[in-house]
CSV table of N, CA, C and O in Angstrom, one decimal:
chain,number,residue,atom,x,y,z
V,1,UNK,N,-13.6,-1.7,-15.4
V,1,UNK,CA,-12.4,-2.1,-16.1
V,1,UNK,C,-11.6,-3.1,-15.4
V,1,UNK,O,-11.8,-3.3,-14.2
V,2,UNK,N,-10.5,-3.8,-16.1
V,2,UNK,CA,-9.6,-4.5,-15.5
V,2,UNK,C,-9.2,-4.3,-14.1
V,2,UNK,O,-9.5,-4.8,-13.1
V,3,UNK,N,-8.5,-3.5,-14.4
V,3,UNK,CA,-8.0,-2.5,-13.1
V,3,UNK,C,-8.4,-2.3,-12.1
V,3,UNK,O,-7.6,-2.2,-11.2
V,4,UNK,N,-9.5,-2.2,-11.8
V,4,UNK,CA,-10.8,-1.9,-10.7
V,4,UNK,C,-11.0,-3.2,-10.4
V,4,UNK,O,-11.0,-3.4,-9.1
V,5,UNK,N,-11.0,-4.1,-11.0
V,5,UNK,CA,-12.3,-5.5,-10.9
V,5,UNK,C,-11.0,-6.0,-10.2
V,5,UNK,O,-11.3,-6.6,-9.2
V,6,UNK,N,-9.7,-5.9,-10.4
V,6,UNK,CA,-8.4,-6.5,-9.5
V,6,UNK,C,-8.0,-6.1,-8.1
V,6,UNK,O,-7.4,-6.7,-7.1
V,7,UNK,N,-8.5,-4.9,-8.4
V,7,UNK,CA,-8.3,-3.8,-7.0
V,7,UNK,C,-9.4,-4.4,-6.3
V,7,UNK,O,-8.9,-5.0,-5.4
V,8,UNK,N,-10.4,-4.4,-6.4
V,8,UNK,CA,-11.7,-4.7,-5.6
V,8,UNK,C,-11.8,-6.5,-5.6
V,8,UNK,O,-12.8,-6.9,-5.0
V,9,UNK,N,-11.2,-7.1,-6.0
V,9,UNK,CA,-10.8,-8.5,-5.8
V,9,UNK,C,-9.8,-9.0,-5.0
V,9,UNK,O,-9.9,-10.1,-4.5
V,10,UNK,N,-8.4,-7.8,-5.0
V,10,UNK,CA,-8.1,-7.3,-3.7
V,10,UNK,C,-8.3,-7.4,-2.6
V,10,UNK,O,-7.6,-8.1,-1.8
V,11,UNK,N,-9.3,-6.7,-2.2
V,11,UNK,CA,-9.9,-5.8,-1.6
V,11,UNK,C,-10.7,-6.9,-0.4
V,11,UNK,O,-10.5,-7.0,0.8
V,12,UNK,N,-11.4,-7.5,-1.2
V,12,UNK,CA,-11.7,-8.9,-0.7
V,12,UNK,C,-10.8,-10.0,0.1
V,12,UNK,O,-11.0,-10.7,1.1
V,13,UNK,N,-9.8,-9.9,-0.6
V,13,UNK,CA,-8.8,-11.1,-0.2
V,13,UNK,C,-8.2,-10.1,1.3
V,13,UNK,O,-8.0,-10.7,2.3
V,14,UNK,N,-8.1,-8.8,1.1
V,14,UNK,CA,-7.5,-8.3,2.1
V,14,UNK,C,-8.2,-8.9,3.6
V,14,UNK,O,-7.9,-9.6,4.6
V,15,UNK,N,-9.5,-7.9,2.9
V,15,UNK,CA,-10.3,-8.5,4.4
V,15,UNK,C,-10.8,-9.5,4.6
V,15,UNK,O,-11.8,-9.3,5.2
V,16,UNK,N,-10.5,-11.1,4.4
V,16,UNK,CA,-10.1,-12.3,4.4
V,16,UNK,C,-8.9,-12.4,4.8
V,16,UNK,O,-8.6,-13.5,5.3
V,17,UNK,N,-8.0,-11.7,4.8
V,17,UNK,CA,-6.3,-11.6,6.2
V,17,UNK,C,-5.5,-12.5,4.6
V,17,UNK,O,-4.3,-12.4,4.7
V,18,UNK,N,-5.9,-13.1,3.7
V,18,UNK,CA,-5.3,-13.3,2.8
V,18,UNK,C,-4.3,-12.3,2.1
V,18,UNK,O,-4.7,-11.9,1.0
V,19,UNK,N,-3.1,-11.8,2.6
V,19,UNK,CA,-2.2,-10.8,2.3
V,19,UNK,C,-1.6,-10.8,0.9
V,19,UNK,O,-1.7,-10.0,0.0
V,20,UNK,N,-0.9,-12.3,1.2
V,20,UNK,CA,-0.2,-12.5,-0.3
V,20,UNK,C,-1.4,-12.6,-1.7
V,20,UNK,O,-1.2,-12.2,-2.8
V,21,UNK,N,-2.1,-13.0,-1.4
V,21,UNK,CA,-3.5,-13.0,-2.5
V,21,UNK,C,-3.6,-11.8,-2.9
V,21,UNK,O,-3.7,-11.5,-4.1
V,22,UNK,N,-3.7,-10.7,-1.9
V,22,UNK,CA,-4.4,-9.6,-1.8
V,22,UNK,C,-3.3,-9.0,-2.6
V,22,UNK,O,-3.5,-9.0,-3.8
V,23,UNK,N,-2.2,-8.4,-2.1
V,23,UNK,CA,-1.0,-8.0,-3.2
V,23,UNK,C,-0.5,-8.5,-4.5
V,23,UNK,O,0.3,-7.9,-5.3
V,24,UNK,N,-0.9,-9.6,-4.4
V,24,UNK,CA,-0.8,-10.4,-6.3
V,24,UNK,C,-1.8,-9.1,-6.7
V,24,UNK,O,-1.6,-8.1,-7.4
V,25,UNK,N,-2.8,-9.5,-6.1
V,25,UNK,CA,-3.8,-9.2,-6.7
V,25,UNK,C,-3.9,-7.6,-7.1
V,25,UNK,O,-4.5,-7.3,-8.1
V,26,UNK,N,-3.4,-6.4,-6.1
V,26,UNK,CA,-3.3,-5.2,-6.1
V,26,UNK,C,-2.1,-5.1,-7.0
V,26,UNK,O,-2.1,-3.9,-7.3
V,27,UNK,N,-0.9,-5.9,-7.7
V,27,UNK,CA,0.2,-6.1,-8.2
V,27,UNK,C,-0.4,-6.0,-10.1
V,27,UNK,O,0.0,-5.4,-11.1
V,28,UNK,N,-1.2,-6.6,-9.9
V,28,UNK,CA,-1.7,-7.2,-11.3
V,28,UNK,C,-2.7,-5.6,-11.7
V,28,UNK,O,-2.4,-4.9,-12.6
V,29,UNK,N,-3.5,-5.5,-10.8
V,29,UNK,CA,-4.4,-3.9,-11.0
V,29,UNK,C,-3.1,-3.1,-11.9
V,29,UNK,O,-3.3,-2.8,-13.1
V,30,UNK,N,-1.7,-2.8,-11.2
V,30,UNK,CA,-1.1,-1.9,-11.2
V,30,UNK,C,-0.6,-1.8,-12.6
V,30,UNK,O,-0.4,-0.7,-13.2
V,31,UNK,N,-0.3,-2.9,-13.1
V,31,UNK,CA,0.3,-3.6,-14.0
V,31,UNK,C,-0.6,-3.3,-14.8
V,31,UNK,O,-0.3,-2.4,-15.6
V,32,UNK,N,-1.9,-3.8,-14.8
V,32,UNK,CA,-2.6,-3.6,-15.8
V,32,UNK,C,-2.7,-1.3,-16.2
V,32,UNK,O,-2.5,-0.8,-17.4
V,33,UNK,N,-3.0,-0.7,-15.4
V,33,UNK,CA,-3.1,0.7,-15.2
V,33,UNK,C,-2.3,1.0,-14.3
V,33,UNK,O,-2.6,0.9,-13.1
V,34,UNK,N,-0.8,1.4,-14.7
V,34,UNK,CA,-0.1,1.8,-13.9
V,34,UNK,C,-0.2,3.3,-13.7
V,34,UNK,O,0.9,3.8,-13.3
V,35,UNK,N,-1.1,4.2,-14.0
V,35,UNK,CA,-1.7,5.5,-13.6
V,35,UNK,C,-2.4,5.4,-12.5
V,35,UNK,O,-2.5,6.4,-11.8
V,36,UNK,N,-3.2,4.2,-12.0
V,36,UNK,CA,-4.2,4.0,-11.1
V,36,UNK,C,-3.6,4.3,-9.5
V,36,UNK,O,-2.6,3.6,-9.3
V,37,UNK,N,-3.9,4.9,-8.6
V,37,UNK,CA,-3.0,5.1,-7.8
V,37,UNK,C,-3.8,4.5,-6.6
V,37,UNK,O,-3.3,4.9,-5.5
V,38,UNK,N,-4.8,3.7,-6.5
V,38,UNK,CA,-5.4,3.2,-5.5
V,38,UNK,C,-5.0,1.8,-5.3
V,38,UNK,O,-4.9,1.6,-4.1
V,39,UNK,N,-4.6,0.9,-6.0
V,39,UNK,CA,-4.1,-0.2,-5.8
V,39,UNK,C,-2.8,-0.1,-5.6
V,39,UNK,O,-2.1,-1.1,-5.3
V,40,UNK,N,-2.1,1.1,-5.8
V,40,UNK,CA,-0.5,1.5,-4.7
V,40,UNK,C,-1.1,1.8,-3.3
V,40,UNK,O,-0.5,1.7,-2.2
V,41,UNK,N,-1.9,2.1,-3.4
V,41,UNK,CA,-2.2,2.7,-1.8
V,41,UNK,C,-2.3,1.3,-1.0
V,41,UNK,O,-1.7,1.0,0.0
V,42,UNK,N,-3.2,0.6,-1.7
V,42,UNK,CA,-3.9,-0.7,-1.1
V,42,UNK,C,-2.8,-1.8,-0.7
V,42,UNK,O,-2.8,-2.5,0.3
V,43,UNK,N,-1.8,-1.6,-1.9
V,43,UNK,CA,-0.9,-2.6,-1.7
V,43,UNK,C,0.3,-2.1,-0.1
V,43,UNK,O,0.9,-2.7,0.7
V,44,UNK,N,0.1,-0.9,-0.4
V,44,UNK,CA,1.1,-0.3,0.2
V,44,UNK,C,0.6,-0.4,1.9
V,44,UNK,O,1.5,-0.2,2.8
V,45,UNK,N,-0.7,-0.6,2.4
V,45,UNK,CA,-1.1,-0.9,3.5
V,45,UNK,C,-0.8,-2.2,4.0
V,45,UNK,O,-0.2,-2.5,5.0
V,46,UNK,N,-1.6,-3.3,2.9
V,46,UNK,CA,-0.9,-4.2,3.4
V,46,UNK,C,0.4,-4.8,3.6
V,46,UNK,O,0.6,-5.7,4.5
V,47,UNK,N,1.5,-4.3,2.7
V,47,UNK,CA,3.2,-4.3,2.8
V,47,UNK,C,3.5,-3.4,4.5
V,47,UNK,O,4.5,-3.7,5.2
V,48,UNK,N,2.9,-2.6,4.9
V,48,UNK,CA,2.6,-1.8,6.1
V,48,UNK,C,2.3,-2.8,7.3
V,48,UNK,O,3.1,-2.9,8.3
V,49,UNK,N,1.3,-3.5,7.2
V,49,UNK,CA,1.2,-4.4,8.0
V,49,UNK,C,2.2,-5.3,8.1
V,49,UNK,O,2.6,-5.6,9.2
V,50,UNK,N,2.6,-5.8,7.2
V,50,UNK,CA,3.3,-6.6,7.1
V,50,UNK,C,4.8,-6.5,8.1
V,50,UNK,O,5.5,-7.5,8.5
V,51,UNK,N,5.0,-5.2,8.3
V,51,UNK,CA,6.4,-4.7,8.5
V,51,UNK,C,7.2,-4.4,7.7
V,51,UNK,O,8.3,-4.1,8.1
V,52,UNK,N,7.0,-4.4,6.3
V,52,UNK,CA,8.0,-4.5,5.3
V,52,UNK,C,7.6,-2.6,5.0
V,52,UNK,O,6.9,-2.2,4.0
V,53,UNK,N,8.1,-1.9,5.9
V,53,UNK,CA,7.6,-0.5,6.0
V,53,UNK,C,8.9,0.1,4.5
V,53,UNK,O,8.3,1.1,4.1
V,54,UNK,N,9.8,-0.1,3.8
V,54,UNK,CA,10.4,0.0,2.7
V,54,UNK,C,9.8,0.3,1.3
V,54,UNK,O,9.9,1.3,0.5
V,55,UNK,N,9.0,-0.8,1.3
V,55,UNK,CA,8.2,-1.5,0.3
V,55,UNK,C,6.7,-0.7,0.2
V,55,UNK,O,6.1,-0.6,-0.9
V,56,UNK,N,6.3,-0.3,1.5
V,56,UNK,CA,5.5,0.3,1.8
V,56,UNK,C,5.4,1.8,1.6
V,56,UNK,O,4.4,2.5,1.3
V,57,UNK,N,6.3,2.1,1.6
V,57,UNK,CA,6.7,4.0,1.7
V,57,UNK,C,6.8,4.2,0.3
V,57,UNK,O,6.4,5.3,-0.2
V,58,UNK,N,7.4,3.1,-0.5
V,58,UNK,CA,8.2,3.2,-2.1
V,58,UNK,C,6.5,3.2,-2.8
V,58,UNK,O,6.3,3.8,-3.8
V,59,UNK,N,5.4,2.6,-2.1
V,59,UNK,CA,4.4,2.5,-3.3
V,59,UNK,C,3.5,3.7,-2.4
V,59,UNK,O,2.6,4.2,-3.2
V,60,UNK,N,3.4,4.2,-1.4
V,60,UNK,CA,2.6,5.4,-0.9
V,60,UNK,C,3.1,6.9,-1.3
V,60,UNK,O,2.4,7.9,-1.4
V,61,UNK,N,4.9,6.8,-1.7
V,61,UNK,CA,4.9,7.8,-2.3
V,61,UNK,C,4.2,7.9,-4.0
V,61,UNK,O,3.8,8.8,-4.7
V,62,UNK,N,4.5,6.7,-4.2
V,62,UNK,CA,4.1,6.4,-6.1
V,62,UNK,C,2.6,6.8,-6.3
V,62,UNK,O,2.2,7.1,-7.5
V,63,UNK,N,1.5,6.8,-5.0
V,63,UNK,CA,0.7,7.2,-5.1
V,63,UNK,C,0.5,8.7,-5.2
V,63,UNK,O,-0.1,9.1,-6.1
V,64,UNK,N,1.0,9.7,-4.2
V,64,UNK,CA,1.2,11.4,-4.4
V,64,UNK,C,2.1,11.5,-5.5
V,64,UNK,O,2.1,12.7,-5.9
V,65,UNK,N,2.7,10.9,-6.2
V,65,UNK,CA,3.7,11.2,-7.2
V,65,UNK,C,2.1,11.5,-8.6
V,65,UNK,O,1.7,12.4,-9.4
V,66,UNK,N,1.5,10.1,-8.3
V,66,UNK,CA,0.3,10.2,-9.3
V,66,UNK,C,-1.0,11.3,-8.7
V,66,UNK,O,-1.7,12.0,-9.5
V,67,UNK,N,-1.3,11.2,-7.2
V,67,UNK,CA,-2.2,12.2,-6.6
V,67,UNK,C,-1.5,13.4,-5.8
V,67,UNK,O,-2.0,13.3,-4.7
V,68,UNK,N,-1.0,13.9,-5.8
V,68,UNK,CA,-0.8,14.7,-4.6
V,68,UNK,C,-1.7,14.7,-3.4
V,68,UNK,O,-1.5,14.4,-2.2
V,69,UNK,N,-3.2,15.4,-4.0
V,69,UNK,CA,-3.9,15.4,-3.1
V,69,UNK,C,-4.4,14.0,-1.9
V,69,UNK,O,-5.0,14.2,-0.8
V,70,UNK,N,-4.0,12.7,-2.5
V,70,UNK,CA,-4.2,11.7,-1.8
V,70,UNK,C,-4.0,11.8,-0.4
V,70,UNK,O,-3.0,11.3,0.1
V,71,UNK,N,-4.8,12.4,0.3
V,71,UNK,CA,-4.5,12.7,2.2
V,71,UNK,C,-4.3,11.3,2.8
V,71,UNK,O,-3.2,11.3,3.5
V,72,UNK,N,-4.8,10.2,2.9
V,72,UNK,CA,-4.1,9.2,3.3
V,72,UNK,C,-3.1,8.6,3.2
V,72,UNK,O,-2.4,8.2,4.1
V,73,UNK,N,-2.9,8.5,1.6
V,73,UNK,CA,-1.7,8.5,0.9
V,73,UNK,C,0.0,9.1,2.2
V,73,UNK,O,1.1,8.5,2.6
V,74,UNK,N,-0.7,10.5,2.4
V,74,UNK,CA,0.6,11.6,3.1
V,74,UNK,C,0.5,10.8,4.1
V,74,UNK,O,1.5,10.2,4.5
V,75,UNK,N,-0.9,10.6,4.9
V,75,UNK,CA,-0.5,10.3,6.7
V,75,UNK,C,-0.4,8.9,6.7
V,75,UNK,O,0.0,8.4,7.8
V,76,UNK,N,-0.7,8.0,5.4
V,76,UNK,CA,-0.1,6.5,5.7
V,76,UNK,C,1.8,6.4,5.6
V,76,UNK,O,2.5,5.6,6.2
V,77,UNK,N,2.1,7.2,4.9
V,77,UNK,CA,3.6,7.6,4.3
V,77,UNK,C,4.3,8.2,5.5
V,77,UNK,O,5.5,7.8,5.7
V,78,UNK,N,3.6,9.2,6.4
V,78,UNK,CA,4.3,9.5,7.5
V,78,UNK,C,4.2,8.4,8.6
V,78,UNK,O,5.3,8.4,9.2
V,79,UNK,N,3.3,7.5,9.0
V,79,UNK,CA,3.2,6.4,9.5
V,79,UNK,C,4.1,5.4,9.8
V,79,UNK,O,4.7,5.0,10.8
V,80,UNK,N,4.3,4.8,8.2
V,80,UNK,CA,5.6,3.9,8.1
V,80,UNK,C,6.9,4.7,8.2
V,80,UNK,O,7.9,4.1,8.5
V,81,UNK,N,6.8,6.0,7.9
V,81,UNK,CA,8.2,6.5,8.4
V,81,UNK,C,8.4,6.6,10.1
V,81,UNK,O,9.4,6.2,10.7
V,82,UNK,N,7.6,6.9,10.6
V,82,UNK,CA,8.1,6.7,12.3
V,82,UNK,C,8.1,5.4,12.6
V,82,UNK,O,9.0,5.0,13.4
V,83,UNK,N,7.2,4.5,12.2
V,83,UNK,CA,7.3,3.0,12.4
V,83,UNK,C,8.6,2.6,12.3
V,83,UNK,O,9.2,2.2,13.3
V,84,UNK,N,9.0,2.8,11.1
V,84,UNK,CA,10.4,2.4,10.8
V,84,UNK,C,11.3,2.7,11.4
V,84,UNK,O,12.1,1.9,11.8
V,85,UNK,N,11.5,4.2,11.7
V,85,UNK,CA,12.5,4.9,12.8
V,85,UNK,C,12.1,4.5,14.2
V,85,UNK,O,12.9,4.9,15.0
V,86,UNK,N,11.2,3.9,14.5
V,86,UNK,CA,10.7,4.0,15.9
V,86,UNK,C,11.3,1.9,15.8
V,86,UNK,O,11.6,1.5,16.8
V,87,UNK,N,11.3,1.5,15.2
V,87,UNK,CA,11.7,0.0,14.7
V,87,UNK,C,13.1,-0.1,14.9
V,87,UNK,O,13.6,-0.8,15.7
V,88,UNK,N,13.7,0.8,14.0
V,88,UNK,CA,15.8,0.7,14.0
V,88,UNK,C,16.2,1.0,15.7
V,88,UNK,O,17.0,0.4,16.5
V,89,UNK,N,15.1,2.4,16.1
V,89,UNK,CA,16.1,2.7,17.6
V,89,UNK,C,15.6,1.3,18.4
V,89,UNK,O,16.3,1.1,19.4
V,90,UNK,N,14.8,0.4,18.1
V,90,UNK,CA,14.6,-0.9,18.9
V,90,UNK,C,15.4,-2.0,18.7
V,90,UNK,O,15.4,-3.0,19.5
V,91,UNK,N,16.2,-1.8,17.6
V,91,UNK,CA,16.6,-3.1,16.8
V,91,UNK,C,16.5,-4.4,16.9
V,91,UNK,O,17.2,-5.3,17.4
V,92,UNK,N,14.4,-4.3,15.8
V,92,UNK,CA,14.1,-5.7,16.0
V,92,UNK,C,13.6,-6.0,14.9
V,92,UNK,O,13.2,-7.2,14.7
């Protein structure tokens, strides 16, 4: 389906270090099947990398909100939370 073939087109662009590609591209998945909870994940790694840990947390929760059971989903979510807290006591 749509959805998949975006995600996995993604996926590609990711690991090519092409970020902004890669999140159009996991943006558009989402858009198209906003039930799909793997291209929040996806996007949400790379917004992670990014530093933009905000942006990141907002689409890793949207994923347990759709999976609970998503176990990376929890420990990428706990990740950018200490990132972030471990970021402010640095203030950088």
């Amino acid at each position: 389906d749509l959805a998949t073939a975006l995600n996995n087109r993604g996926q590609i662009k990711y690991f090519r270090v092409d970020f902004a590609a890669a999140v159009e591209d996991y943006t558009a998945a989402i858009e198209s099947q906003p039930d799909f909870e793997v291209p929040y994940y996806n996007r949400g790694l790379v917004l992670y990398r990014l530093g933009c840990f905000d942006e990141a947390m907002k689409d890793f929760r949207k994923v347990l909100e759709l999976n609970p059971q998503f176990e990376d989903a929890a420990l990428s979510l706990n990740q950018a939370i200490l990132d972030k807290e471990e970021k402010q006591k640095r203030a950088y």
